[in-house]
Coordinates of N, CA and C in Angstrom, one line a residue:
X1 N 0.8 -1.2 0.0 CA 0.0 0.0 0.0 C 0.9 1.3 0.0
X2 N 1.8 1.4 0.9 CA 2.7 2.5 1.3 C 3.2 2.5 -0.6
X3 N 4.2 1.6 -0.7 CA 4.5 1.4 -2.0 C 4.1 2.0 -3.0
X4 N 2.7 1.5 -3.1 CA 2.1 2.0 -4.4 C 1.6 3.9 -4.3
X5 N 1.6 4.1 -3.2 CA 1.3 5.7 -2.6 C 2.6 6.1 -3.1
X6 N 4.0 5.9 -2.7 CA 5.1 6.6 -3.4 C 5.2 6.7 -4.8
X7 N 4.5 5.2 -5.9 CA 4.8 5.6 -6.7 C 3.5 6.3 -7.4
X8 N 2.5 6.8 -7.2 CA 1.7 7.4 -7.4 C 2.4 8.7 -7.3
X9 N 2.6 9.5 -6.0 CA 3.1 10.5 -5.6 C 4.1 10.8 -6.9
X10 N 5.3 10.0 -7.0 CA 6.8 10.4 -8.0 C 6.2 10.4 -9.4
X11 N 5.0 9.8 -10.1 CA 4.1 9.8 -11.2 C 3.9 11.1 -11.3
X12 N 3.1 11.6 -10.1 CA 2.1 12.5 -10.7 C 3.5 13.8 -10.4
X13 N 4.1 13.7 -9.6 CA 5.2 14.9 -9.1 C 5.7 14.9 -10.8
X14 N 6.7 13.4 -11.2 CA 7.2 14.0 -12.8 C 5.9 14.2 -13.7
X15 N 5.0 14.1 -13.4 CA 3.3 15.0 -14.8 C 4.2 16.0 -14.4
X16 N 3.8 16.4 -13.6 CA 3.4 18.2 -13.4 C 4.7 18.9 -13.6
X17 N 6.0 18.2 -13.6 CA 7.5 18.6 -13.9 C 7.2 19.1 -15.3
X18 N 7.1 17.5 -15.9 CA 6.8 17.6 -17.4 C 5.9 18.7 -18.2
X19 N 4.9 18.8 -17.3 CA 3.7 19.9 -17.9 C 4.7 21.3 -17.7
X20 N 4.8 21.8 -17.1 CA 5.6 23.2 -16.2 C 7.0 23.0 -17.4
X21 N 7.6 21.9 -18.0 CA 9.0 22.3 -19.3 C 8.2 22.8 -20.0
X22 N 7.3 21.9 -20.7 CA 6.3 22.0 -21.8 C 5.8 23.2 -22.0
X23 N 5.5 23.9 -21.1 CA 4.7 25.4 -21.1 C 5.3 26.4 -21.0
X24 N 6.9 26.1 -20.7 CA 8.0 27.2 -20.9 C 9.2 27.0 -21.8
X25 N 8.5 26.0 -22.7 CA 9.6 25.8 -23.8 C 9.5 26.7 -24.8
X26 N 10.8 27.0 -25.4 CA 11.3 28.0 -26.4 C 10.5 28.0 -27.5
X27 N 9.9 29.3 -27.9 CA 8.9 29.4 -29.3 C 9.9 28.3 -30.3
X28 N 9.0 27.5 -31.5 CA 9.6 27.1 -32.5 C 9.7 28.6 -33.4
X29 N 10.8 28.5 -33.8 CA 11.3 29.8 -35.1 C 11.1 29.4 -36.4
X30 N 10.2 29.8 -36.8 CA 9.9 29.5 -38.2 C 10.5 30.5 -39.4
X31 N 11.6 31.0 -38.9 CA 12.4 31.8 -39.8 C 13.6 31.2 -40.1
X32 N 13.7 30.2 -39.6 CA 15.3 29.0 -39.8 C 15.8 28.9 -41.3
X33 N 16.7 29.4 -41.2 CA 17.1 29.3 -42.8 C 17.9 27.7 -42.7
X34 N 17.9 27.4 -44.5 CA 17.8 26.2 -45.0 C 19.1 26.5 -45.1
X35 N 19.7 25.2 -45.6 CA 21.1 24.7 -45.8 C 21.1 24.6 -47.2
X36 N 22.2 25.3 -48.0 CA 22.1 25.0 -49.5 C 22.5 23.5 -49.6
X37 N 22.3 23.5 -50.8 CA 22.4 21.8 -51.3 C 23.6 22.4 -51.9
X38 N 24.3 20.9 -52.3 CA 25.7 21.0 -52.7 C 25.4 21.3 -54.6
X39 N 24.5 20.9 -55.3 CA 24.1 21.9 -56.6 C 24.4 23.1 -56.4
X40 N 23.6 23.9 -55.5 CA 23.7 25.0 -55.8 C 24.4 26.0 -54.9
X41 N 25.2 25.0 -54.1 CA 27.0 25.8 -53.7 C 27.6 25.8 -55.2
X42 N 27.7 24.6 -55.9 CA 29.0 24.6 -56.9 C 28.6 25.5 -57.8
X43 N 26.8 26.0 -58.0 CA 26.8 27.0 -59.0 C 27.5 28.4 -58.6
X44 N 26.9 28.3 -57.2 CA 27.9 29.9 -56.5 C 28.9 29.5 -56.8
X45 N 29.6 28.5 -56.5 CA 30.7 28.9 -56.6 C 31.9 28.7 -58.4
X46 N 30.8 28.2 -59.4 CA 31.5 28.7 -60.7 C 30.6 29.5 -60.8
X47 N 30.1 30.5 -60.7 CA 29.8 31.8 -60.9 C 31.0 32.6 -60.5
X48 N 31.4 32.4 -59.5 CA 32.5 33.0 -58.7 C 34.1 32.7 -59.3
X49 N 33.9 32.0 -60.8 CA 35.5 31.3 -61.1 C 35.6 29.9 -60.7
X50 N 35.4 29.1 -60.0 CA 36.0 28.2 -59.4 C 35.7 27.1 -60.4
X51 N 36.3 25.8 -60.8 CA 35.9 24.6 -61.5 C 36.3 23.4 -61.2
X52 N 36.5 22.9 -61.8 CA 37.2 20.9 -61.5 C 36.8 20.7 -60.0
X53 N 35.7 20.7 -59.6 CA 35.6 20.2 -58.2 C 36.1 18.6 -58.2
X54 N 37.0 18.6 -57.2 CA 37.5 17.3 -56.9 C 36.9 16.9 -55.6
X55 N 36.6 17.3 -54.9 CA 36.3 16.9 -53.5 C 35.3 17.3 -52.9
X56 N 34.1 17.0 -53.0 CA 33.0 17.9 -52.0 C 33.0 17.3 -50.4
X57 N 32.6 18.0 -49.2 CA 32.5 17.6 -47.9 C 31.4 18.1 -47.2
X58 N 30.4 18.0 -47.0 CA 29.8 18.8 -46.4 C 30.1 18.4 -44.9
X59 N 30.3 19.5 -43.7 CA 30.7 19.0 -42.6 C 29.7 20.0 -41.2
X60 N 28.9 19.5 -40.9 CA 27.6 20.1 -40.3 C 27.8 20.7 -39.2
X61 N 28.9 19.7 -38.7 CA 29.4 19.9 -37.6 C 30.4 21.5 -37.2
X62 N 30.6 21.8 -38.4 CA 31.3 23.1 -38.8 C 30.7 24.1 -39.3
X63 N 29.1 23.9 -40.0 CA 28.3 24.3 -40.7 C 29.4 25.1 -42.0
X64 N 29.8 23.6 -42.5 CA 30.5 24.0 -43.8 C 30.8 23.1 -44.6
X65 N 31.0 24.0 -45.9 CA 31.4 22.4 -47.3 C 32.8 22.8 -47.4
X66 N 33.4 21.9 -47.3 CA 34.2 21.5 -48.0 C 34.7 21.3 -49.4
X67 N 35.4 22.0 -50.1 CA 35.3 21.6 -51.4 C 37.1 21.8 -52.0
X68 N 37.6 21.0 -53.0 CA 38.8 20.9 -53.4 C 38.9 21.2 -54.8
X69 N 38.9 22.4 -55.9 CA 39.0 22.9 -57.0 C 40.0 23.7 -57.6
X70 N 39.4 24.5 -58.5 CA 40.5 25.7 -59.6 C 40.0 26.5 -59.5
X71 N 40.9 27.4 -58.8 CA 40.4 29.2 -58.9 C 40.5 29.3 -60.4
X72 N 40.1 31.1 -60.7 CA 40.4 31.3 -62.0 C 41.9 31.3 -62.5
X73 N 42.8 31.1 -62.1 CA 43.7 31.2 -62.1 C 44.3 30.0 -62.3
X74 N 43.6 28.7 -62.7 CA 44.0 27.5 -62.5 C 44.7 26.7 -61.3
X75 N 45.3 27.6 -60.1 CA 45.4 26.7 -59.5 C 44.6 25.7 -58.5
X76 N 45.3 24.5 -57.9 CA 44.7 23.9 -57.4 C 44.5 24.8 -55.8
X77 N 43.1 24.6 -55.0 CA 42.6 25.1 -53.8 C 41.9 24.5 -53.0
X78 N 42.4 24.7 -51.9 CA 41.1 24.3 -51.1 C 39.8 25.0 -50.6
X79 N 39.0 24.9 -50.4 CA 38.3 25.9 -50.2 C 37.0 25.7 -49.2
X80 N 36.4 26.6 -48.3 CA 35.0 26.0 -46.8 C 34.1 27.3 -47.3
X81 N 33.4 26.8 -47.3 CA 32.2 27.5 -47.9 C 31.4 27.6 -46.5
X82 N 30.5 28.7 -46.2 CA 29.6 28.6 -45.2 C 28.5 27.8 -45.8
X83 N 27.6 26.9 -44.7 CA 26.9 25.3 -45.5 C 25.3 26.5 -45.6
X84 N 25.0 27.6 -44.8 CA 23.5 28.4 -44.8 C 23.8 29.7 -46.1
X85 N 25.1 30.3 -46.4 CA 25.2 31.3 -46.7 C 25.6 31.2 -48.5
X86 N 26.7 30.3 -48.1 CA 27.6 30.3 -49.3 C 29.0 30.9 -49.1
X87 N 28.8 31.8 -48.6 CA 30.3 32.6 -48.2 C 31.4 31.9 -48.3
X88 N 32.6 32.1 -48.9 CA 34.0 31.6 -48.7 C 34.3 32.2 -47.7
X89 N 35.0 31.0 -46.5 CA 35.4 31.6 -45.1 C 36.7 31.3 -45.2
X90 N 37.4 30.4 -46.3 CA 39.0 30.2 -45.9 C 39.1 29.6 -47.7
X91 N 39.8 29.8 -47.9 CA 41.2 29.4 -49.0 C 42.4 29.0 -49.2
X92 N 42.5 27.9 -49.9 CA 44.3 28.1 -49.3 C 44.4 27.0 -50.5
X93 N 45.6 27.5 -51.4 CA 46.4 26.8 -52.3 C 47.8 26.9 -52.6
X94 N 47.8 25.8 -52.1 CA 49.1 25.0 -52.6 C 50.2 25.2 -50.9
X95 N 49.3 24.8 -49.9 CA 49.5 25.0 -48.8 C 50.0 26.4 -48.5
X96 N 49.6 27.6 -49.1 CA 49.6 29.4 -48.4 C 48.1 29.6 -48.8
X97 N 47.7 30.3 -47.5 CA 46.4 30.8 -47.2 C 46.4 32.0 -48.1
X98 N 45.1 32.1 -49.2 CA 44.4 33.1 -49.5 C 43.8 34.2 -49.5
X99 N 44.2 35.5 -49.0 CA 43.6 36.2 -48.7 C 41.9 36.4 -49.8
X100 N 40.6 36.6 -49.0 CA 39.5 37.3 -49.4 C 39.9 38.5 -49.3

């Protein structure tokens, strides 16, 4: 009897825990921007010069792609794209960093 009274009690105590997160959880944001697809990074980025993609990465974890190409310049680069924006955040060929 006692028993079954505690677990009643620790039931209904985590309801009302649970109810009380629920009712002060964070609005969902319906303004969340999307993640480009790797299509239409590579078009930004031959719009921008770049070609011969050798390597694509997408890495989420970084919220970035990865990608291994040709500037206009022909040489070989590496290149991280922002994964929401597109932005080039880093370059570097032929192991010296590229200034943007």
């Amino acid at each position: 009897m006692i028993r079954s009274i505690k677990v009643l009690f620790i039931s209904s105590s985590m309801c009302c825990l649970l109810q009380s997160y629920v009712a002060n959880a964070d609005p969902i944001d319906t303004s969340v921007v999307k993640m480009l697809t790797i299509p239409s990074a590579m078009k930004q980025l031959e719009s921008n010069g770049y070609y011969d993609f050798r390597m694509i990465k997408v890495e989420r974890k970084h919220n970035e792609i990865a990608v291994k190409a040709r500037n206009k310049a022909g040489q070989q680069v590496e290149l991280e794209i922002d994964l929401y924006s597109g932005a080039i955040l880093h370059e570097q060929a032929n192991n010296a960093e590229i200034q943007q």
